[in-house]
Structure formats: structure tokens, C-alpha cells
Coordinates of C-alpha atoms and ligand atoms in Angstrom, one line a residue:
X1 CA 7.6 -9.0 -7.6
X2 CA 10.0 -10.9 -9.4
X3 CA 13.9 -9.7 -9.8
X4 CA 13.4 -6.5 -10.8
X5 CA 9.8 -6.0 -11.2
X6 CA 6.9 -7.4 -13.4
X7 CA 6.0 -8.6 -17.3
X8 CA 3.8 -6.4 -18.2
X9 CA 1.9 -6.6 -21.3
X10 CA -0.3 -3.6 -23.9
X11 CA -2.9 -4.7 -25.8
X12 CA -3.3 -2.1 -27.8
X13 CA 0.0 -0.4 -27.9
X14 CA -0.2 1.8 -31.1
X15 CA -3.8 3.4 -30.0
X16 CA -4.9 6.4 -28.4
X17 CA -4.9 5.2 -25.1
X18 CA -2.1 2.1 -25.3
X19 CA 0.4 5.3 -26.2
X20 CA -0.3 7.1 -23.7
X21 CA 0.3 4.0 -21.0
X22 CA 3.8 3.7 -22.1
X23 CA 4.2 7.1 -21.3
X24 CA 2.4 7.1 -17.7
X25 CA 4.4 4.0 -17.2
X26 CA 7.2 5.6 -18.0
X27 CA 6.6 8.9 -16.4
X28 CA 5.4 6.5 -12.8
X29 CA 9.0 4.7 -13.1
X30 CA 6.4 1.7 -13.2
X31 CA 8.7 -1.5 -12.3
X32 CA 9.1 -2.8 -15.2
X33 CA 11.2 -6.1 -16.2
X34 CA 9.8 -7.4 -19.3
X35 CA 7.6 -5.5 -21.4
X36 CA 5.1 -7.3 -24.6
X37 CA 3.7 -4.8 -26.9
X38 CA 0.8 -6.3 -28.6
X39 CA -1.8 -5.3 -31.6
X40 CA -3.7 -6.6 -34.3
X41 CA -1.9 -7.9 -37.4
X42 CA -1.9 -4.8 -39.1
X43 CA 0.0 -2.9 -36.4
X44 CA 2.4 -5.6 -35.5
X45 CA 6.0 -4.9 -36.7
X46 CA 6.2 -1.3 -35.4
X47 CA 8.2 -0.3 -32.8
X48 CA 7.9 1.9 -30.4
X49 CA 10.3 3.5 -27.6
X50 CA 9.9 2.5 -23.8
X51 CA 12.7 4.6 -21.4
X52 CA 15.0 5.0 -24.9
X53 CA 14.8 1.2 -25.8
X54 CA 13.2 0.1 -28.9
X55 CA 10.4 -2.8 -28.4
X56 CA 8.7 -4.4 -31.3
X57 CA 4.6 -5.1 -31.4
X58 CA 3.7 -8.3 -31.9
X59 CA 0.4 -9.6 -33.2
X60 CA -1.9 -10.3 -29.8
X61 CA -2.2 -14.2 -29.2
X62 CA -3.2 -16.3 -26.2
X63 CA 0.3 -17.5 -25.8
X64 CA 2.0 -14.1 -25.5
X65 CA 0.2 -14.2 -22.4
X66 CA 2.5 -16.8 -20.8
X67 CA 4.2 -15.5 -18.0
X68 CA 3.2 -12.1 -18.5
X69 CA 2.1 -11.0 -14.3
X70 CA -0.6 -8.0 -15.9
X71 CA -1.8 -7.4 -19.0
X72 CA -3.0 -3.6 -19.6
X73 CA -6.0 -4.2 -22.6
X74 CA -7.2 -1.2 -24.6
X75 CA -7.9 -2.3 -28.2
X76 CA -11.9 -2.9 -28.2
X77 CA -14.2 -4.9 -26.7
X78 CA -14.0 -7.6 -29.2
X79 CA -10.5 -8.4 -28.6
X80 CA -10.9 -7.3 -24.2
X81 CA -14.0 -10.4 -24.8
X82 CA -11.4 -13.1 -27.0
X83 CA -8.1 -12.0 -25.0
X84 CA -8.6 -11.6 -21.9
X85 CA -9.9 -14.7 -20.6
X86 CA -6.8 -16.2 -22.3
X87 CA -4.7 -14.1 -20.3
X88 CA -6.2 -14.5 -16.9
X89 CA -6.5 -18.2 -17.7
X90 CA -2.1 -17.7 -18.2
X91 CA -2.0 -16.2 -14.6
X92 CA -1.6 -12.6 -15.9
X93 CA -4.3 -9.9 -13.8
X94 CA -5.7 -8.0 -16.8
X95 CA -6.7 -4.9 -15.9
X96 CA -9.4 -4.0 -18.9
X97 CA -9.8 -0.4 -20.4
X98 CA -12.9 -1.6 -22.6
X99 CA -16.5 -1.8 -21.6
X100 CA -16.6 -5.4 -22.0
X101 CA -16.7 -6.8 -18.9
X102 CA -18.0 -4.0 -16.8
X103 CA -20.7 -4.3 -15.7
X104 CA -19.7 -8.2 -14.4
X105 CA -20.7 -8.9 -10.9
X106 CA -17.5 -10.9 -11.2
X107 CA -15.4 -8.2 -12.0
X108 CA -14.2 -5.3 -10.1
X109 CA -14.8 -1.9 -11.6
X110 CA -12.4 0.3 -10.0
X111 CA -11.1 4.2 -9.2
X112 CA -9.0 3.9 -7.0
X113 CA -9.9 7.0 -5.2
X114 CA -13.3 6.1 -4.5
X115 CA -13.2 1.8 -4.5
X116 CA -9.2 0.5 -4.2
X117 CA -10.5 -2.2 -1.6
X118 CA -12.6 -3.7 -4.5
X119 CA -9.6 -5.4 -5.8
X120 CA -9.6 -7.7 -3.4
X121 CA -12.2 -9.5 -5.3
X122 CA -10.6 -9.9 -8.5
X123 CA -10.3 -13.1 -10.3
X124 CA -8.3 -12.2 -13.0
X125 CA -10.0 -9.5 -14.8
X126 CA -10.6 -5.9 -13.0
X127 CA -12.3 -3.2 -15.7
X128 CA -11.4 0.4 -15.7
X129 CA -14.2 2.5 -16.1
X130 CA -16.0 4.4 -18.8
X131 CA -13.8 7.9 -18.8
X132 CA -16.6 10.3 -18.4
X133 CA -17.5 7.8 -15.3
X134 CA -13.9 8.1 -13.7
X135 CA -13.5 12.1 -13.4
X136 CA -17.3 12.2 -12.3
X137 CA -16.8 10.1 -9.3
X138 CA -13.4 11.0 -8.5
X139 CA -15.0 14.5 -7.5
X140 CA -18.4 13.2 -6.3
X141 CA -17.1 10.5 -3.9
X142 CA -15.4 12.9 -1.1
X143 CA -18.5 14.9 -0.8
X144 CA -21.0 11.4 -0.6
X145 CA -18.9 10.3 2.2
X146 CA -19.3 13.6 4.2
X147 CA -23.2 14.6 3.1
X148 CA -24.2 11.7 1.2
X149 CA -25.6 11.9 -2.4
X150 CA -29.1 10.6 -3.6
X151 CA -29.0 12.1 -7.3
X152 CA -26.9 13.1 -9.8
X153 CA -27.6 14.8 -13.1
X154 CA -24.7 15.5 -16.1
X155 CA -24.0 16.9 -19.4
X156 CA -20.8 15.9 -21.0
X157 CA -18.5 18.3 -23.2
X158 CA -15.9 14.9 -25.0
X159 CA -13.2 15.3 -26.7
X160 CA -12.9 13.3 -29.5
X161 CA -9.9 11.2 -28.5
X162 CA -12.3 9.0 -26.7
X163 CA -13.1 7.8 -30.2
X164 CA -9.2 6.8 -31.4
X165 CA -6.6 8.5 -33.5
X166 CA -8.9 8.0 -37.1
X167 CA -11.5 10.8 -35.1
X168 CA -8.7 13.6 -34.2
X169 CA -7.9 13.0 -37.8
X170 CA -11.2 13.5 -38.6
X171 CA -11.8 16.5 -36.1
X172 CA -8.7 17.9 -38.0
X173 CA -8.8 17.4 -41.8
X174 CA -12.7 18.8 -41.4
X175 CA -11.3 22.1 -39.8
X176 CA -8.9 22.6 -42.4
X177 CA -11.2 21.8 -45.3
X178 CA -13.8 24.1 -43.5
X179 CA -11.2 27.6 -43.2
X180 CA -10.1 26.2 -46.9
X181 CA -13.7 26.4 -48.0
X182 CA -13.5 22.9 -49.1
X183 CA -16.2 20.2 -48.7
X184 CA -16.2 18.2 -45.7
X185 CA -16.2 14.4 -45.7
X186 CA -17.1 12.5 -42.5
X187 CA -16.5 8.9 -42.4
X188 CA -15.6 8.4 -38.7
X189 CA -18.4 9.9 -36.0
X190 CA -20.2 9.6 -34.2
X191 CA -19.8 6.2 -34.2
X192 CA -17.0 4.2 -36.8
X193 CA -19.5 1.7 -39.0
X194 CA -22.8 3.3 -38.6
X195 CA -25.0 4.5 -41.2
X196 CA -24.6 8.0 -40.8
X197 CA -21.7 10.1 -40.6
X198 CA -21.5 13.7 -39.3
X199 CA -19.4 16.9 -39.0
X200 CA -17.8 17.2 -35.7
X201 CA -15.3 20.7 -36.6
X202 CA -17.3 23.6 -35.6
X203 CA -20.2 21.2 -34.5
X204 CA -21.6 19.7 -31.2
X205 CA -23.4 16.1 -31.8
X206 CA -25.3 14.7 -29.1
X207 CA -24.4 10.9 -30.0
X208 CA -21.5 9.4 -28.0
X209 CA -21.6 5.3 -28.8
X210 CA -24.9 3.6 -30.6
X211 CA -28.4 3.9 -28.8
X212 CA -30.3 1.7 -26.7
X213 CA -33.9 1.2 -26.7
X214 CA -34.8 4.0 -23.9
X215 CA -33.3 6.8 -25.9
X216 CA -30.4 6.9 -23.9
X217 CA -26.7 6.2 -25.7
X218 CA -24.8 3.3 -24.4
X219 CA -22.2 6.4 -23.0
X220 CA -25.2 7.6 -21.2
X221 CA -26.0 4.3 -19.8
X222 CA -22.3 3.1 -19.0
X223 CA -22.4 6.4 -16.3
X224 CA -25.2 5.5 -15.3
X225 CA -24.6 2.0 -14.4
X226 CA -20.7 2.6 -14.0
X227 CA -21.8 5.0 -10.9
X228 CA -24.1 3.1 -9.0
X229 CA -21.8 0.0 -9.1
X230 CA -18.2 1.9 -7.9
X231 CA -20.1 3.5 -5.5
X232 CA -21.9 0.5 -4.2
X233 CA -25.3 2.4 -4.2
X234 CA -27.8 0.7 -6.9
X235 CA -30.4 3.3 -5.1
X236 CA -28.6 6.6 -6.1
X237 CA -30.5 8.4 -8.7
X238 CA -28.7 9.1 -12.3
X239 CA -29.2 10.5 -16.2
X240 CA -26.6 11.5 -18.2
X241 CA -26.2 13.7 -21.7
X242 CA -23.2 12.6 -23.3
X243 CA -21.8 15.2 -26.1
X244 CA -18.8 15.3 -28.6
X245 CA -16.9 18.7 -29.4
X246 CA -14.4 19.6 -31.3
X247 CA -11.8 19.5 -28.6
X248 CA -9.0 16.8 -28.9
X249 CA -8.2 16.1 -25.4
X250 CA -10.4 16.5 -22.2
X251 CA -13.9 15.8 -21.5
X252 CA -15.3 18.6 -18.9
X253 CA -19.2 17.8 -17.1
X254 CA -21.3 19.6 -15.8
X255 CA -23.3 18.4 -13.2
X256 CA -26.0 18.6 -11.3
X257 CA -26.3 16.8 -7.7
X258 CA -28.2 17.1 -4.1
X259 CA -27.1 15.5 -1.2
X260 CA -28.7 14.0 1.6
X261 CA -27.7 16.9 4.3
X262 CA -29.4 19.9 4.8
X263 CA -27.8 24.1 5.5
X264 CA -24.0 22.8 3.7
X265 CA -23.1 25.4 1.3
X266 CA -20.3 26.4 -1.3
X267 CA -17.7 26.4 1.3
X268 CA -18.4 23.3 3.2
X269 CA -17.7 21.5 -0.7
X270 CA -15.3 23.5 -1.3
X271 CA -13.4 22.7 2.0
X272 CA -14.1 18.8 0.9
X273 CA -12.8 19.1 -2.9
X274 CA -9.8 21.3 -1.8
X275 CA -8.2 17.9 0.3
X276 CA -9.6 15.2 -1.9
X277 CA -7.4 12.7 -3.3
X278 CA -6.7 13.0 -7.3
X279 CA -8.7 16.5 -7.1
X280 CA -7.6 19.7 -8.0
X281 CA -10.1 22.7 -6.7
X282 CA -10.2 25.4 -9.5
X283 CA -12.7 27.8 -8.4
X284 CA -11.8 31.6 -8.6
X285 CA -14.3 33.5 -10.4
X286 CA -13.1 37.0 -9.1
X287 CA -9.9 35.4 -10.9
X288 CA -11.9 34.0 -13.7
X289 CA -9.7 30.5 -12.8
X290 CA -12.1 27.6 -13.6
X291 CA -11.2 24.1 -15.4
X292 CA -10.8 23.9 -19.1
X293 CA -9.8 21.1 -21.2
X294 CA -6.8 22.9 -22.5
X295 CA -5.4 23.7 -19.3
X296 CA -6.5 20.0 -17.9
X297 CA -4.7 18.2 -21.1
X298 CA -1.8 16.2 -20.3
X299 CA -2.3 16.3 -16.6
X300 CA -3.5 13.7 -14.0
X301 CA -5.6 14.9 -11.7
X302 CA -9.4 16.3 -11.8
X303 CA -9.9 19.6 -12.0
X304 CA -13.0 20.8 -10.3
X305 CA -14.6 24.5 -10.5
X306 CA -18.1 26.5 -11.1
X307 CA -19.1 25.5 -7.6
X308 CA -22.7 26.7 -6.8
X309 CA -25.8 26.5 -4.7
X310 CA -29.0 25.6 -6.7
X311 CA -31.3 28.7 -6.2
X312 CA -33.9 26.7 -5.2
X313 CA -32.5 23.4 -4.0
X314 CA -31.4 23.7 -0.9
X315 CA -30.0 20.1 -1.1
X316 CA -28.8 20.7 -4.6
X317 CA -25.2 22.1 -5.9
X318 CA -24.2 22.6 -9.4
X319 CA -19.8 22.2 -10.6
X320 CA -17.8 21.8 -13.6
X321 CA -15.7 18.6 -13.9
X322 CA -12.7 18.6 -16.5
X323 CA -10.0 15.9 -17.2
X324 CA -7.8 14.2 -19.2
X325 CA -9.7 11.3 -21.1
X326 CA -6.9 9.7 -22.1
X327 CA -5.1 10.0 -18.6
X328 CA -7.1 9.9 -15.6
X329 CA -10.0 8.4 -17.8
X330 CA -8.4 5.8 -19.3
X331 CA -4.0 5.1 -19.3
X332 CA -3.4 6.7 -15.7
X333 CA -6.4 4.9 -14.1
X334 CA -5.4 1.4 -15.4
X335 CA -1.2 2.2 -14.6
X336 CA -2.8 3.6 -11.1
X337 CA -4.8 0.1 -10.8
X338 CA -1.9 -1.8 -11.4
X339 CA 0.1 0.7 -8.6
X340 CA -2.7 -0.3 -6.1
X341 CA -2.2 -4.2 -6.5
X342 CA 1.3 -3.7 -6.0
X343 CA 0.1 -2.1 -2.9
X344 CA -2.1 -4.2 -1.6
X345 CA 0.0 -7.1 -2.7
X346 CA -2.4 -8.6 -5.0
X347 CA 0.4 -9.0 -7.9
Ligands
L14_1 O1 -16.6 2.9 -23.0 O2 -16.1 7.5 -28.1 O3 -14.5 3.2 -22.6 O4 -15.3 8.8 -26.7 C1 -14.9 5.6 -24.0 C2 -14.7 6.6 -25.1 C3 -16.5 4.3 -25.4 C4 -16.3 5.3 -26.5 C5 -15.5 3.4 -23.3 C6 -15.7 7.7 -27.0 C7 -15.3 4.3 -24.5 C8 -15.9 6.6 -25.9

């Protein structure tokens, strides 16, 4: 630490995500000296407020980069892939909200909850994970360290915040034109550029990102290669079905998994998921008290519920996973990164 804290810079600051940092570091009382605000061209001039001062964007460049100590990226991979390096290469620690570096063996991918010591390896670049990937583990990883884990299966509900401001627009204008009776254009999902557009209002669509050549959607693939690296276990057993709804903030799972110890049951988890760090246990059913994306939205932490024994499985246990994208998926995991380095006095 310098003076009174670090330059940090936001790549990214008028998106979804870059918002919502300012406000987490904001709400975290993040020590903050300096603070760079950066975009692409056509958001550069606007300003936006950090603790009641007015800070003006400025077009991203290698150079703004100079002295900045770390560098929170969330505006694509193609600028993460042209930017980042640039940054590092300044002495700035990017910490990197896109999928574009991953799945690096060079670069940490970290949750804090489940693989802070990671850091240690950085060389400049950490990545944030995927932010279906982040709430998934954050609840699997205390029960893998007390029964271990050899497969997990999930469904995904997303919201559609994952996809930017232009789809909660979308989401929004199609609902109205729908209760107007009005035609419905689609121009944005599943995926901004492809060929095809589709209705999300009133809709489910089973396309999150473009496909690979198994079937599988690059969503699908990043939690299933996202997992096995922060949990250092290439061996563990994962498929994922990633889905968009209609919700605008809060992606919930549901997921399937079997440990590796025999006789545990609902209790023994529960016991587990009750103490775990950045977990909150919401599992009432004589109260009807379960996660929801509405009562998740906004906060930090993952809210676990729906708790069950597979009928058959004795290994096997079923749960529903809900939280924050935009938070704990995405802005809170990256400001909580950058809390760990202070931490571990890697900044
Ligand atoms: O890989 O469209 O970080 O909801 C997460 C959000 C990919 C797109 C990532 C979405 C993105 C996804």
C-alpha cells in the first residue's frame, strides 16, 4: 500500500458488471487512492459517481495503465486479450472478469472460498470465474473437503444480466410489447451477433454462449473446466445445462452430486453448509424458505436450499444454488480477489 491505498483501475466501467464494482468497492470501503475509469470510445466522456465524487471515463489504452497497482477488467474478451497484457506488462495485477485467459495454466482462476492460496502463483493476470462456476463451488467445496466429491451434475436457471445491459432491455421491451399485444423483436439473445435471435419474455432457451463441437455450449463447457481446475481435481466427473429465463438478476442451479463417503445424510450437509464461508443455508420446507433469485438479488453471499437424499443413491444428494450473478459471480468475486491480495500481501 501506498499513502492512502491503491490506483485502481475498471475496464469496463459503464457495463453491467464494471457498475456494480464501483458500488461493491464502495460498499467494502475498498482503499482507494486513485481511481481510472475506463471504456471503449463510445462510452468515454461519461461520468460516473464513486463515494459522491464525479470521475470521468476515459477511452482504455495501454498507457492508462501506468502506475495503476490493479486493474479490475470486465468489458469482453477481446479487449481482457489486447489490455491486459499491457497492464501487467505496467506492473498493475489485473484481476480478469472475462473468459479469456481462464483456462491458462499460467493463470490463477480463483474463489476465494474454495482456492485463495492460488494467488500465490500469479504473474500478473488472475481470472475470475465463469458466474454460474463461482456460486456452484462456493457451496460444493465445504462438503468435498469433509466427504469428497467424484461427480457433479447441473441445470442452470440465468438471469439475463449475464448477457449485459442491451439483454435486460431486451428481456424488458419484449414483456411489454407481449401484455401490449404488440409484436416482439429480438435482436440480442441468446448470443449478440449470431444468426438467430429469440424471445426470452415468457420463454426459457437452452443456449447460454455459442456451441462447441460436442453439443455442449461454451457456458456448459467453462463449468465444466472452470470446476475441475479451482478444485484441483481434473478426475472429478462434470455436465452442465446452462438455461436463460426471464429473470434479471440471479442465476439459481440445481444440482446433482455424490460424494465419495458412504451413510452421510441431509443433516450431516446441512451441518457443513450452515458454517461454510460465503454460504447462506436456506432450507425450511415446513417454512416453505428456500433460495430465489429475487430474494438473492443484490446480496453477497450463496444461498443454498432443497437439500435432499437421492432415493436411490446412497452416495448422491440433490440442492438448489441461487446468487447474485452480477455480485458474487462476477463484481464481488473480483473486489473480494483484490481483498485477498491485500491479505496475503501480494499487492
Ligand atoms: O463467461 O451470457 O463470464 O450470461 C458470463 C455471463 C459469459 C456469458 C462469462 C451470460 C460470461 C454469460
Amino acid at each position: 500500500m501506498k499513502g492512502n491505498g491503491y490506483h485502481v483501475a475498471v475496464v469496463g466501467a459503464t457495463g453491467a458488471v464494471g457498475t456494480q464494482m464501483l458500488s461493491i468497492l464502495e460498499q467494502r470501503q475498498f482503499p482507494v487512492e486513485k481511481l481510472t475509469l475506463l471504456s471503449s470510445a463510445r462510452s468515454a466522456g461519461q461520468k460516473l459517481l464513486f463515494n459522491g465524487a464525479e470521475v470521468t471515463v476515459e477511452e482504455a489504452a495501454p498507457e492508462k495503465f501506468e502506475g495503476v497497482d490493479i486493474a479490475l477488467f470486465s468489458a469482453g474478451g477481446s479487449v481482457s486479450k489486447a489490455l491486459a497484457p499491457e497492464a501487467a506488462k505496467r506492473g498493475a495485477i489485473v484481476i480478469d472478469n472475462t473468459s479469456a485467459f481462464r483456462m491458462d495454466p499460467e493463470v490463477p482462476l480463483v474463489v476465494p472460498e474454495v482456492n485463495e492460496s492460488d494467488l500465490h502463483q500469479h504473474k500478473g493476470i488472475i481470472a475470475n470465474p465463469n458466474c454460474s462456476t463461482i456460486q456452484m463451488v462456493v457451496a460444493l467445496e465445504p462438503i468435498r473437503q469433509a466427504y469428497g466429491l467424484s461427480k457433479v451434475l447441473v441445470s442452470t436457471y440465468q438471469a439475463v444480466s449475464g448477457a449485459g445491459v442491451q439483454a435486460i432491455t431486451e428481456m424488458n421491451e419484449q414483456s411489454q410489447a407481449i401484455l401490449n399485444g404488440e409484436e416482439v423483436k429480438a435482436s440480442v439473445l441468446p448470443v449478440k451477433g449470431a444468426d438467430r435471435h429469440y424471445q426470452i419474455a415468457f420463454n426459457a432457451v437452452p443456449q447460454i454462449d455459442v456451441f462447441d463441437t460436442n453439443g455442449y455450449t461454451y457456458e456448459e463447457m467453462k463449468m465444466i473446466n472452470e470446476t475441475k481446475k479451482i478444485m484441483h481435481m481434473q478426475e472429478l466427473k462434470v455436465s452442465a445445462t446452462c438455461v436463460r429465463l426471464p429473470v434479471e438478476n440471479g442465476h439459481s442451479e440445481s444440482v446433482y452430486i455424490e460424494v465419495n463417503e458412504s451413510g452421510k445424510n441431509v443433516a450431516d450437509l446441512h451441518e457443513l453448509l450452515e458454517t461454510a464461508p460465503g454460504v447462506v443455508l436456506q432450507d425450511r420446507p415446513d417454512e416453505q424458505l428456500y433460495p430465489m433469485p429475487s430474494t438473492a438479488a443484490g446480496k453477497l453471499d450463496v444461498f443454498v436450499g432443497r437439500v435432499r437424499k437421492d432415493p436411490d443413491e446412497d452416495n448422491g444428494f440433490h440442492m438448489w444454488i441461487v446468487s447474485d450473478n452480477l455480485l458474487k459471480g462476477a463484481a464481488w468475486n473480483s473486489v473480494q480477489i483484490a481483498e485477498s491480495l491485500i491479505k496475503l500481501k501480494l499487492v
